Every structure is written in structure tokens, then in C-alpha cells.
Short mmCIF file of C-alpha atoms in Angstrom, two decimals:
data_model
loop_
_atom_site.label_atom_id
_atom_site.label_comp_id
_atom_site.label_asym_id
_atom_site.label_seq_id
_atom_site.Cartn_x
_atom_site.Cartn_y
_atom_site.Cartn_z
CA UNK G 1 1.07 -2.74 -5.53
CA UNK G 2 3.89 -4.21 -3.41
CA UNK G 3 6.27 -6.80 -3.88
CA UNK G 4 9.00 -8.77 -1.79
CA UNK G 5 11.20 -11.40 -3.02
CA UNK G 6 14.27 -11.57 -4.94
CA UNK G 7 15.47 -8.11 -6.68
CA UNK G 8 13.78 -7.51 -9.75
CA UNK G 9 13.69 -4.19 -12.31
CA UNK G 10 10.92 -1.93 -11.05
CA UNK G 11 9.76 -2.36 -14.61
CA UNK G 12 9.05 -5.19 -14.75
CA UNK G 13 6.35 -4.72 -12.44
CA UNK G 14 4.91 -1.41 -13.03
CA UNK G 15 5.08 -1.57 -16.89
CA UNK G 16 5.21 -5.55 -18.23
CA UNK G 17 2.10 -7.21 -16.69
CA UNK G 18 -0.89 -7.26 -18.91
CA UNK G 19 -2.72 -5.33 -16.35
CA UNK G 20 0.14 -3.37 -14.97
CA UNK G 21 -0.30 -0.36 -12.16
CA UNK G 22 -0.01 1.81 -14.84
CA UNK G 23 -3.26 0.64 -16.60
CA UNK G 24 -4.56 0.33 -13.83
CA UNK G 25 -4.20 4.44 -13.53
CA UNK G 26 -5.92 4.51 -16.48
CA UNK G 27 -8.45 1.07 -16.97
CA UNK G 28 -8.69 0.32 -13.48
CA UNK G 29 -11.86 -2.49 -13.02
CA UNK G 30 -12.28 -2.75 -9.05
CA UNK G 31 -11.09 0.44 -7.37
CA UNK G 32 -13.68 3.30 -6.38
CA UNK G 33 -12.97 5.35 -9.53
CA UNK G 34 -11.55 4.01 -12.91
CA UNK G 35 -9.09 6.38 -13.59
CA UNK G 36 -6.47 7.12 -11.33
CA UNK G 37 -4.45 10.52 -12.43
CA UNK G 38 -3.69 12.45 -9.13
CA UNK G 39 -0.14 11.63 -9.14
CA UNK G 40 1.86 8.46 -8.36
CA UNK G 41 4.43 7.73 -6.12
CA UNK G 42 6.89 4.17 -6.01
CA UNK G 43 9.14 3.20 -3.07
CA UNK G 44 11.78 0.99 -2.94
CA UNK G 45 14.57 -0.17 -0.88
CA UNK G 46 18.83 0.03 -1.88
CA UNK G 47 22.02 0.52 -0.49
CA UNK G 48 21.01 0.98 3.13
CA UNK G 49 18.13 0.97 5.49
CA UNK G 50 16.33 4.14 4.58
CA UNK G 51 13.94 3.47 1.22
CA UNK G 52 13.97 6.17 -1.69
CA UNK G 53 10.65 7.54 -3.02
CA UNK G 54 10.07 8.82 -6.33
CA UNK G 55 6.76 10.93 -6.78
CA UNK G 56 4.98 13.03 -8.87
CA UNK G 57 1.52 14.41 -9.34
CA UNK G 58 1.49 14.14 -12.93
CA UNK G 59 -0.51 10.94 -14.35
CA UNK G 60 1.51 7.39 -13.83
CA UNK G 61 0.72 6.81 -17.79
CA UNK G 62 2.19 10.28 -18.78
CA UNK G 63 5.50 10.52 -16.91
CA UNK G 64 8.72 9.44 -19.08
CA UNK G 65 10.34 10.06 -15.89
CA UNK G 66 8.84 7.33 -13.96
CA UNK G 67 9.88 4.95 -17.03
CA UNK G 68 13.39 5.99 -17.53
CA UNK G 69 13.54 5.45 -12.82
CA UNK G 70 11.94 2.08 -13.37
CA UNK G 71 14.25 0.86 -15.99
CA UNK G 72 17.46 1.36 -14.17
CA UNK G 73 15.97 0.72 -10.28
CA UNK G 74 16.71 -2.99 -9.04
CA UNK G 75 15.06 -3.97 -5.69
CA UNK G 76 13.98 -6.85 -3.06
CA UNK G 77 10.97 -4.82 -1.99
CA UNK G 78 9.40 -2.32 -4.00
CA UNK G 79 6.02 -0.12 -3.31
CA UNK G 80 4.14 1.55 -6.34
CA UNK G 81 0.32 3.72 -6.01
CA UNK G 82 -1.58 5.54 -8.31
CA UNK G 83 -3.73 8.14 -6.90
CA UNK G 84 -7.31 9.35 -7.18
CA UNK G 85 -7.97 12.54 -4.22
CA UNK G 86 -10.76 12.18 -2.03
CA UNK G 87 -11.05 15.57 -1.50
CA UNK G 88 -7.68 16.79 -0.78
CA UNK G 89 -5.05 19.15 -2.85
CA UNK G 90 -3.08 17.35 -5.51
CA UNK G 91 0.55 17.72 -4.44
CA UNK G 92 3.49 16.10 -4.23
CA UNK G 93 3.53 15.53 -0.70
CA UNK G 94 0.21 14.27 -0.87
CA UNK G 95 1.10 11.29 -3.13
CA UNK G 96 2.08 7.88 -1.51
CA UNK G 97 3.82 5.76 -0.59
CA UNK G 98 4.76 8.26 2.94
CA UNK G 99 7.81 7.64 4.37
CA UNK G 100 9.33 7.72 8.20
CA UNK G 101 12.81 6.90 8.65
CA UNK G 102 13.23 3.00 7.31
CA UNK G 103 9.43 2.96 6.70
CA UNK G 104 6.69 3.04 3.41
CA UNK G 105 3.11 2.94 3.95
CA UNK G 106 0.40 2.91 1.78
CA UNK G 107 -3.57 3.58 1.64
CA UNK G 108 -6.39 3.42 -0.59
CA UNK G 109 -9.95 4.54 0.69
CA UNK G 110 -10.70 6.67 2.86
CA UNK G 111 -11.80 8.47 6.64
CA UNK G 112 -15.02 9.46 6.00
CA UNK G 113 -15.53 12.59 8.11
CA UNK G 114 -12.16 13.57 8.00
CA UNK G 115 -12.75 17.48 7.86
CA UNK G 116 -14.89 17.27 10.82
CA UNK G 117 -12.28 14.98 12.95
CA UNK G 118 -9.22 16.46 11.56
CA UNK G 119 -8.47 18.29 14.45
CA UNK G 120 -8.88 15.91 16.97
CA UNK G 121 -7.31 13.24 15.01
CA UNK G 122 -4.13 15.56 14.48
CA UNK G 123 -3.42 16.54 17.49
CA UNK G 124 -2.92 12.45 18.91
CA UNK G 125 -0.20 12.24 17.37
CA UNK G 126 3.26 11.52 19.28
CA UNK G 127 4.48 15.33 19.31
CA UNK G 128 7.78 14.05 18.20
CA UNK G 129 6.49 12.53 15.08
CA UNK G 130 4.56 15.72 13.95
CA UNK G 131 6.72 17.54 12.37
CA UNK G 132 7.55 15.66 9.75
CA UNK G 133 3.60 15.27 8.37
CA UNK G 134 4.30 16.64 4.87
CA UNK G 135 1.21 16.56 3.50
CA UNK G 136 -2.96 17.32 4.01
CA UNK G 137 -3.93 13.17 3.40
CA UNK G 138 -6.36 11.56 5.89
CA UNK G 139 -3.91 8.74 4.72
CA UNK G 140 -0.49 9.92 5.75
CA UNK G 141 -2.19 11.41 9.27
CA UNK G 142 -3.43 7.31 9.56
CA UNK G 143 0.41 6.20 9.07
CA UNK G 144 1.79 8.65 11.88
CA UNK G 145 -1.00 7.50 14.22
CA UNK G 146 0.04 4.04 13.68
CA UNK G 147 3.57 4.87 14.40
CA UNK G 148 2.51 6.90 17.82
CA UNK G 149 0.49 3.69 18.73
CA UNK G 150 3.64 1.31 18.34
CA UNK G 151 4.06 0.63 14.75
CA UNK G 152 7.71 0.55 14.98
CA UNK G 153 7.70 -2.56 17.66
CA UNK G 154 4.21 -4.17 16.84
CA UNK G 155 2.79 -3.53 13.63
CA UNK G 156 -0.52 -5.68 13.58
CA UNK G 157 -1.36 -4.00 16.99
CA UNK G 158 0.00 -0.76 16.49
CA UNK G 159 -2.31 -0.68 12.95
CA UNK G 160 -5.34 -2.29 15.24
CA UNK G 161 -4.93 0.67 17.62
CA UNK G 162 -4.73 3.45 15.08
CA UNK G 163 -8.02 2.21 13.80
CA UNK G 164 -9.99 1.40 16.60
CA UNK G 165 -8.90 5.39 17.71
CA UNK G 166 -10.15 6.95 14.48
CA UNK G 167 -13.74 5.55 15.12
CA UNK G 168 -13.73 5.94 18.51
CA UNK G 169 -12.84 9.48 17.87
CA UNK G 170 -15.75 9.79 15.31
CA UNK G 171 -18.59 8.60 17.30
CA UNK G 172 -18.14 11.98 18.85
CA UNK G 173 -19.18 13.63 15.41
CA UNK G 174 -21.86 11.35 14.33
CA UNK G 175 -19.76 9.46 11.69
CA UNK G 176 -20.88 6.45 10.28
CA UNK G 177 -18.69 3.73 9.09
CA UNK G 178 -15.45 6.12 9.64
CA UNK G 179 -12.84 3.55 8.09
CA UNK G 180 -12.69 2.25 4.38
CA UNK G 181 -8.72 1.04 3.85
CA UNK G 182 -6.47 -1.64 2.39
CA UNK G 183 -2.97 -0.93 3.99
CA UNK G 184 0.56 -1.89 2.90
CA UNK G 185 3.54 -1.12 5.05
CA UNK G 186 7.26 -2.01 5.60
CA UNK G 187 10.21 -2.02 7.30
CA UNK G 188 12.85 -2.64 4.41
CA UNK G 189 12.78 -6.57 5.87
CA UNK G 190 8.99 -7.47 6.40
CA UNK G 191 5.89 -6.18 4.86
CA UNK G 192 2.28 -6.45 6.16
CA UNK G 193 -0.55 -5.59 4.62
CA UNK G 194 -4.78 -5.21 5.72
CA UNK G 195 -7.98 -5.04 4.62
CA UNK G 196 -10.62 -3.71 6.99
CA UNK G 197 -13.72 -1.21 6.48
CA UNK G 198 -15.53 -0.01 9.71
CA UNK G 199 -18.85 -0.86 7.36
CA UNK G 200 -17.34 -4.55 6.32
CA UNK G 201 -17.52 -3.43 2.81
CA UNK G 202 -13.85 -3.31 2.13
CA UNK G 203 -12.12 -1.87 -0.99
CA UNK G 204 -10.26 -5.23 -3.25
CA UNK G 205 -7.03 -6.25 -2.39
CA UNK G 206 -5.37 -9.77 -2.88
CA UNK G 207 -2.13 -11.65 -2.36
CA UNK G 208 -0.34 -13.64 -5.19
CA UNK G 209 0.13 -17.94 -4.91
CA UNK G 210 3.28 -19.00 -3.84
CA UNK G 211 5.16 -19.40 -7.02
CA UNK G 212 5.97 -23.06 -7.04
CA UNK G 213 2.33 -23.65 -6.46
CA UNK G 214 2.01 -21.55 -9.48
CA UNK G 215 4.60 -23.08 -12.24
CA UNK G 216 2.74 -26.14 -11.13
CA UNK G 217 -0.22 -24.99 -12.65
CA UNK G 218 1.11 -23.20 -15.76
CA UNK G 219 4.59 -24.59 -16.69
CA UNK G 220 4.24 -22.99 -19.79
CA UNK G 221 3.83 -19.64 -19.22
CA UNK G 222 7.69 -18.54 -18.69
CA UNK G 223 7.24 -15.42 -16.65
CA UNK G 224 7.04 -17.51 -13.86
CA UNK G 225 10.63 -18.88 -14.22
CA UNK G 226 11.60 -14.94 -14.09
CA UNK G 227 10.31 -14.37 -10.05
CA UNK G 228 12.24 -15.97 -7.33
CA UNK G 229 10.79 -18.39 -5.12
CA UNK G 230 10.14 -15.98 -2.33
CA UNK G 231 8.39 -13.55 -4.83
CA UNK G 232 5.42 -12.43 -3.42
CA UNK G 233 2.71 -9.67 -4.57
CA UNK G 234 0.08 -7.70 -3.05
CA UNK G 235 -2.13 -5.98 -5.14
CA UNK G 236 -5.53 -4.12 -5.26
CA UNK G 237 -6.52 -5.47 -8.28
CA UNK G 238 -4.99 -8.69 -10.02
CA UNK G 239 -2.00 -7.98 -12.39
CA UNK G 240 -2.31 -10.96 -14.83
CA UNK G 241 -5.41 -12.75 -15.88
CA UNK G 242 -3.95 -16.00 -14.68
CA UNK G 243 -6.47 -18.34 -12.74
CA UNK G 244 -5.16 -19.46 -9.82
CA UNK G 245 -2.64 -16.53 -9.28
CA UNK G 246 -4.79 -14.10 -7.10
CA UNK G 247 -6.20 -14.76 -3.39
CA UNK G 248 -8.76 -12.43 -2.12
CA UNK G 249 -7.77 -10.90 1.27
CA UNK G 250 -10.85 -12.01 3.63
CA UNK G 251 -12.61 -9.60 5.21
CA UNK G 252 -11.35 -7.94 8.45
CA UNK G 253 -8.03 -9.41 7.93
CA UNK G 254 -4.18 -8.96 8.27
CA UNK G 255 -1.04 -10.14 6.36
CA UNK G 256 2.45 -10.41 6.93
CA UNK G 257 5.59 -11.36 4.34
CA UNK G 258 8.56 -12.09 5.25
CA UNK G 259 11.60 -14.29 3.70
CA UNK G 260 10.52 -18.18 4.26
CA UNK G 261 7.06 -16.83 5.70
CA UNK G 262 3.87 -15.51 4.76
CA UNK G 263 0.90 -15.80 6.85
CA UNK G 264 -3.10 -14.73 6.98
CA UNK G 265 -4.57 -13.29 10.44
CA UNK G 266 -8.08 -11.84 11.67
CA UNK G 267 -8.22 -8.23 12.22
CA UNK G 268 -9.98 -6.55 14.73
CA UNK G 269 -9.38 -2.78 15.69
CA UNK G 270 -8.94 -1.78 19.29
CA UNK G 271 -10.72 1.04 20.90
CA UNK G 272 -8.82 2.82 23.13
#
């Protein structure tokens, strides 16, 4: 889950919606597996460019921790994931959102192959970003290969690069269908977010209504009147069963948020 907008208690998202994050660790309905207890991590922004991360590797549902955080933490952008390992150790590092200087990123799927390609995958990186890989992920090595291929200065291309490289890279090793992601990032001002599978079978993610659309439709249910108008969500599975609230992200596409502007783009990956 991410959100942008006007600050809000972290709370209020992770723990009030009917379908929060948190149930989704436990009751989730769209993701790959329905429970979700490798750990957890949120992200969120303060006093100062660099965000904060809380994580854990305890489940979301069973950490007071997280609860007691969320009740005091007040933010205008605000990253929260529940994990479930593909195959990798379940540590602390390991848990996302993964952080590089003033940015978050976060990943759910997968690079199928990733044991075989590690290596040559790895080793692309921009030598000055390696050393601060913390963890094992095929999703944190994804986020530093963005940021070698320009992330910092053109996100949507930088993002298109990374991916076109991985399955380039995996042709080598026979690897079908290398890529299955949904992607949010940030730089503390705008957030973008994709949906792309190298199979076209792409994990759920949608983005919420604008919310003046939305009172429109249900003046009566007050939550509504609690979100600023530049509140927006982005979400792998819906938070509220509220019709007309959710948008699915199309296929093989791109987002982008910022303040005043939110916009929908094709996304292609480019081979190197």
C-alpha cells in the first residue's frame, strides 16, 4: 500500500479500513498466497528529505510495536508491505520497503530464475551503489538496478531499463517469462507506481478515485470527509468494499502522483 496526500496517522491506514494491510497479511483475496507473515516493513516521510523505515520479520497482525509506531507517526506519503518469501531468508533486511538516500521502493512478485541469474544480475550494478545492498531479495537487487539505469533523474525510463535488462539477461539461461512485479517508488515529493509481467499475467494492483469524484458518489459515508483532496492510494488489493473507489492498473502500464497531478502511461521495458 502507498499513499500521498495530506498528512494522515499511519493508522489510519494500516489498521482502520475494513480490509486493512494488516488483514490483508492474514485474509489476503488476490495476492499469490493468502497469508502474508514473513515480516512487514512501512516507510514514511518527516522532518527532512531522508524517509524512516520501520521493519520487522515478525507477522504485521502480531507486532504491538508496529501499532503503538502507527499511532503516533503523521505523514504526507507513507509506504506499508506485508511479506510472503519467494524463496529467500526471512530477515530484516530482506523486508520492504528498501531504502537509498531520499528513496522507498517496493515489490511484490517475483524474478523467476533468480538463482541462476543472480550473478550476472549483481554484478550490473553501478559499483558505487553496491555496497549498500542489505539484503538477499531479487526485489531490492531490482531497485539498485533501477537506480544504476537512471532512477534518480528518470524514473519511468530508468524502471523500463532495469526490466528490459533482467530479461535480456535471462534469455541467456533459458528463462521464461523472467518478470512478474507491481512496483511502488518515491522520492519524498512524487510517487510512481507499475504493473508489468514479462508473461502479461500481472499480479493486482489498483489506484483509488479522486476523492471529490468519490464523496460524489457516497456523501454519506464520512470517511471520505477525513482524506484531503489530493489523497491518493495505491494498493494491491482494494482497502474498502466501496464500488467505485478502486481502478485496476491496465496491463503493461505506469503511474505517477504528484500534488495537483496524477496520470496513467503504457509501459514497455527496454532491452539494452
Amino acid at each position: 500500500m502507498a499513499y500521498s496526500g495530506e498528512p494522515i496517522l499511519a493508522e489510519e491506514l494500516l489498521f482502520r479500513p475494513k480490509h486493512s494491510l494488516i488483514d490483508q497479511s492474514l485474509h489476503s483475496r488476490l495476492g499469490a498466497t493468502t497469508t502474508n507473515g514473513d515480516g512487514f516493513g512501512i516507510g514514511w516521510y518527516g522532518v527532512g528529505p531522508r524517509p524512516a523505515v520501520f521493519k520487522n520479520i515478525e507477522p504485521a497482525w502480531n507486532d504491538r510495536n508496529l501499532r503503538e509506531v502507527a499511532g503516533q507517526v503523521r505523514t504526507p506519503l507513507f509506504f506499508a508491505h506485508v511479506r510472503a518469501s519467494t524463496g529467500t531468508a526471512v530477515q530484516r533486511s530482506n523486508c520492504h520497503p528498501f531504502r537509498y538516500g531520499h528513496w522507498l521502493w517496493m515489490h511484490n512478485g517475483a524474478l523467476r530464475g533468480f538463482h541462476d541469474t543472480k550473478r550476472d544480475l549483481i554484478t550490473a550494478v553501478e559499483p558505487s551503489l553496491f555496497p549498500d545492498i542489505e539484503g538477499s531479495t531479487d526485489s531490492e537487487l531490482l531497485f539498485f538496478l533501477a537506480l544504476t539505469f537512471g532512477l534518480r533523474d528518470d524514473p519511468l525510463g530508468a524502471v523500463a531499463r532495469a526490466v528490459g535488462f533482467v530479461e535480456d539477461a535471462c534469455r541467456a539461461y533459458d528463462v521464461a517469462a523472467p518478470v512478474q512485479m507491481t512496483v511502488a517508488t518515491t522520492d519524498g515529493r512524487s510517487m510512481w507506481f507499475f504493473r508489468y509481467s514479462s508473461e502479461r499475467q500481472t499480479r493486482s494492483l489498483f489506484y483509488s478515485t479522486d476523492i471529490a469524484a468519490l464523496r460524489a458518489l457516497h456523501p454519506e459515508v464520512q470517511v471520505l470527509y477525513q482524506l484531503g483532496e489530493e489523497a491518493r492510494f495505491v494498493v494491491s488489493e482494494p482497502l474498502r468494499d466501496l464500488s467505485g473507489a478502486w481502478n485496476e492498473v491496465p496491463e503493461s502500464a505506469a503511474g505517477v502522483v504528484y500534488p495537483g497531478h496524477d496520470e496513467i502511461l503504457p509501459f514497455q521495458p527496454i532491452a539494452p
